[in-house]
Amino acid sequence: MNPPDRKRDEIRRMLAGPYPPVPPDLARRAAALGDRWLARRRAVRALGWALLLAAAVAFAVWAALTEPWAAPPTETTPPVDGW
C-alpha cells in the first residue's frame, strides 16, 4: 500500500466513525467571538479614519503657515558694488 492510499483509508475511517459530541453552547460562543471581531474591526477602522483626518488637518495647517507654493525671496545674493 502506497502512502496516499494509507492516508485516504485513514480519512475514510475517521469520517465513517462516530462523530465527537458538539458543546451545546457552541453557536453562542461562536456568535460572541464574531461580535468581538466585528467590534474590533470597527474600532480599528474608526481609528484609521481619525488618524487620516488628523494627518490631513495637520498638512493643511502646515501648508497654510509655510506656503510652500510661494516663490523664494528674490534677494538671495548680496548686492554687488564697485563694478
PDB file of C-alpha atoms in Angstrom:
ATOM      1  CA  MET A   1       0.000   0.000   0.000  1.00  0.00           C
ATOM      2  CA  ASN A   2       1.499   3.335  -1.014  1.00  0.00           C
ATOM      3  CA  PRO A   3       1.340   6.413   1.261  1.00  0.00           C
ATOM      4  CA  PRO A   4      -1.570   8.247  -0.457  1.00  0.00           C
ATOM      5  CA  ASP A   5      -3.784   5.147  -0.143  1.00  0.00           C
ATOM      6  CA  ARG A   6      -2.929   4.871   3.546  1.00  0.00           C
ATOM      7  CA  LYS A   7      -3.893   8.491   4.134  1.00  0.00           C
ATOM      8  CA  ARG A   8      -7.106   8.050   2.171  1.00  0.00           C
ATOM      9  CA  ASP A   9      -8.038   4.980   4.183  1.00  0.00           C
ATOM     10  CA  GLU A  10      -7.328   6.759   7.456  1.00  0.00           C
ATOM     11  CA  ILE A  11      -9.518   9.695   6.430  1.00  0.00           C
ATOM     12  CA  ARG A  12     -12.346   7.348   5.439  1.00  0.00           C
ATOM     13  CA  ARG A  13     -12.128   5.614   8.813  1.00  0.00           C
ATOM     14  CA  MET A  14     -12.258   8.965  10.610  1.00  0.00           C
ATOM     15  CA  LEU A  15     -15.297  10.091   8.616  1.00  0.00           C
ATOM     16  CA  ALA A  16     -17.137   6.783   8.992  1.00  0.00           C
ATOM     17  CA  GLY A  17     -16.602   6.577  12.768  1.00  0.00           C
ATOM     18  CA  PRO A  18     -18.694   8.170  15.495  1.00  0.00           C
ATOM     19  CA  TYR A  19     -18.716  11.944  15.480  1.00  0.00           C
ATOM     20  CA  PRO A  20     -17.463  13.819  18.545  1.00  0.00           C
ATOM     21  CA  PRO A  21     -20.125  15.499  20.681  1.00  0.00           C
ATOM     22  CA  VAL A  22     -20.705  19.175  19.994  1.00  0.00           C
ATOM     23  CA  PRO A  23     -20.931  21.509  23.009  1.00  0.00           C
ATOM     24  CA  PRO A  24     -24.456  22.881  23.408  1.00  0.00           C
ATOM     25  CA  ASP A  25     -23.260  26.493  23.667  1.00  0.00           C
ATOM     26  CA  LEU A  26     -21.039  26.338  20.589  1.00  0.00           C
ATOM     27  CA  ALA A  27     -23.273  28.620  18.494  1.00  0.00           C
ATOM     28  CA  ARG A  28     -23.492  31.215  21.278  1.00  0.00           C
ATOM     29  CA  ARG A  29     -19.717  31.227  21.766  1.00  0.00           C
ATOM     30  CA  ALA A  30     -19.131  31.493  18.011  1.00  0.00           C
ATOM     31  CA  ALA A  31     -21.570  34.419  17.775  1.00  0.00           C
ATOM     32  CA  ALA A  32     -19.874  36.164  20.704  1.00  0.00           C
ATOM     33  CA  LEU A  33     -16.460  35.678  19.089  1.00  0.00           C
ATOM     34  CA  GLY A  34     -17.792  37.080  15.813  1.00  0.00           C
ATOM     35  CA  ASP A  35     -19.236  40.090  17.638  1.00  0.00           C
ATOM     36  CA  ARG A  36     -15.869  40.768  19.299  1.00  0.00           C
ATOM     37  CA  TRP A  37     -14.063  40.516  15.946  1.00  0.00           C
ATOM     38  CA  LEU A  38     -16.582  42.864  14.348  1.00  0.00           C
ATOM     39  CA  ALA A  39     -16.310  45.396  17.174  1.00  0.00           C
ATOM     40  CA  ARG A  40     -12.504  45.290  16.994  1.00  0.00           C
ATOM     41  CA  ARG A  41     -12.597  45.728  13.227  1.00  0.00           C
ATOM     42  CA  ARG A  42     -14.949  48.709  13.525  1.00  0.00           C
ATOM     43  CA  ALA A  43     -12.728  50.298  16.190  1.00  0.00           C
ATOM     44  CA  VAL A  44      -9.593  49.870  14.083  1.00  0.00           C
ATOM     45  CA  ARG A  45     -11.362  51.294  11.036  1.00  0.00           C
ATOM     46  CA  ALA A  46     -12.606  54.305  13.029  1.00  0.00           C
ATOM     47  CA  LEU A  47      -9.118  54.878  14.436  1.00  0.00           C
ATOM     48  CA  GLY A  48      -7.645  54.714  10.934  1.00  0.00           C
ATOM     49  CA  TRP A  49     -10.102  57.286   9.626  1.00  0.00           C
ATOM     50  CA  ALA A  50      -9.436  59.531  12.625  1.00  0.00           C
ATOM     51  CA  LEU A  51      -5.670  59.338  12.023  1.00  0.00           C
ATOM     52  CA  LEU A  52      -6.144  60.058   8.334  1.00  0.00           C
ATOM     53  CA  LEU A  53      -8.313  63.079   9.134  1.00  0.00           C
ATOM     54  CA  ALA A  54      -5.787  64.335  11.712  1.00  0.00           C
ATOM     55  CA  ALA A  55      -2.960  63.966   9.173  1.00  0.00           C
ATOM     56  CA  ALA A  56      -4.959  65.886   6.549  1.00  0.00           C
ATOM     57  CA  VAL A  57      -5.711  68.706   9.000  1.00  0.00           C
ATOM     58  CA  ALA A  58      -2.066  68.847  10.120  1.00  0.00           C
ATOM     59  CA  PHE A  59      -0.906  69.012   6.496  1.00  0.00           C
ATOM     60  CA  ALA A  60      -3.423  71.767   5.700  1.00  0.00           C
ATOM     61  CA  VAL A  61      -2.294  73.821   8.703  1.00  0.00           C
ATOM     62  CA  TRP A  62       1.379  73.338   7.820  1.00  0.00           C
ATOM     63  CA  ALA A  63       0.754  74.296   4.201  1.00  0.00           C
ATOM     64  CA  ALA A  64      -1.213  77.385   5.225  1.00  0.00           C
ATOM     65  CA  LEU A  65       1.550  78.561   7.586  1.00  0.00           C
ATOM     66  CA  THR A  66       4.620  77.883   5.437  1.00  0.00           C
ATOM     67  CA  GLU A  67       3.132  78.444   1.976  1.00  0.00           C
ATOM     68  CA  PRO A  68       5.445  76.005   0.154  1.00  0.00           C
ATOM     69  CA  TRP A  69       4.000  77.063  -3.220  1.00  0.00           C
ATOM     70  CA  ALA A  70       5.283  80.648  -2.857  1.00  0.00           C
ATOM     71  CA  ALA A  71       8.404  81.671  -4.747  1.00  0.00           C
ATOM     72  CA  PRO A  72      11.577  82.142  -2.669  1.00  0.00           C
ATOM     73  CA  PRO A  73      12.653  85.714  -1.983  1.00  0.00           C
ATOM     74  CA  THR A  74      14.495  87.394  -4.843  1.00  0.00           C
ATOM     75  CA  GLU A  75      17.300  88.876  -2.721  1.00  0.00           C
ATOM     76  CA  THR A  76      19.271  85.752  -2.049  1.00  0.00           C
ATOM     77  CA  THR A  77      22.690  87.175  -3.005  1.00  0.00           C
ATOM     78  CA  PRO A  78      24.443  90.211  -1.514  1.00  0.00           C
ATOM     79  CA  PRO A  79      24.450  93.377  -3.590  1.00  0.00           C
ATOM     80  CA  VAL A  80      27.459  93.832  -5.860  1.00  0.00           C
ATOM     81  CA  ASP A  81      29.182  97.240  -5.591  1.00  0.00           C
ATOM     82  CA  GLY A  82      32.160  98.651  -7.444  1.00  0.00           C
ATOM     83  CA  TRP A  83      31.716  97.423 -10.947  1.00  0.00           C
TER      84      TRP A  83
END
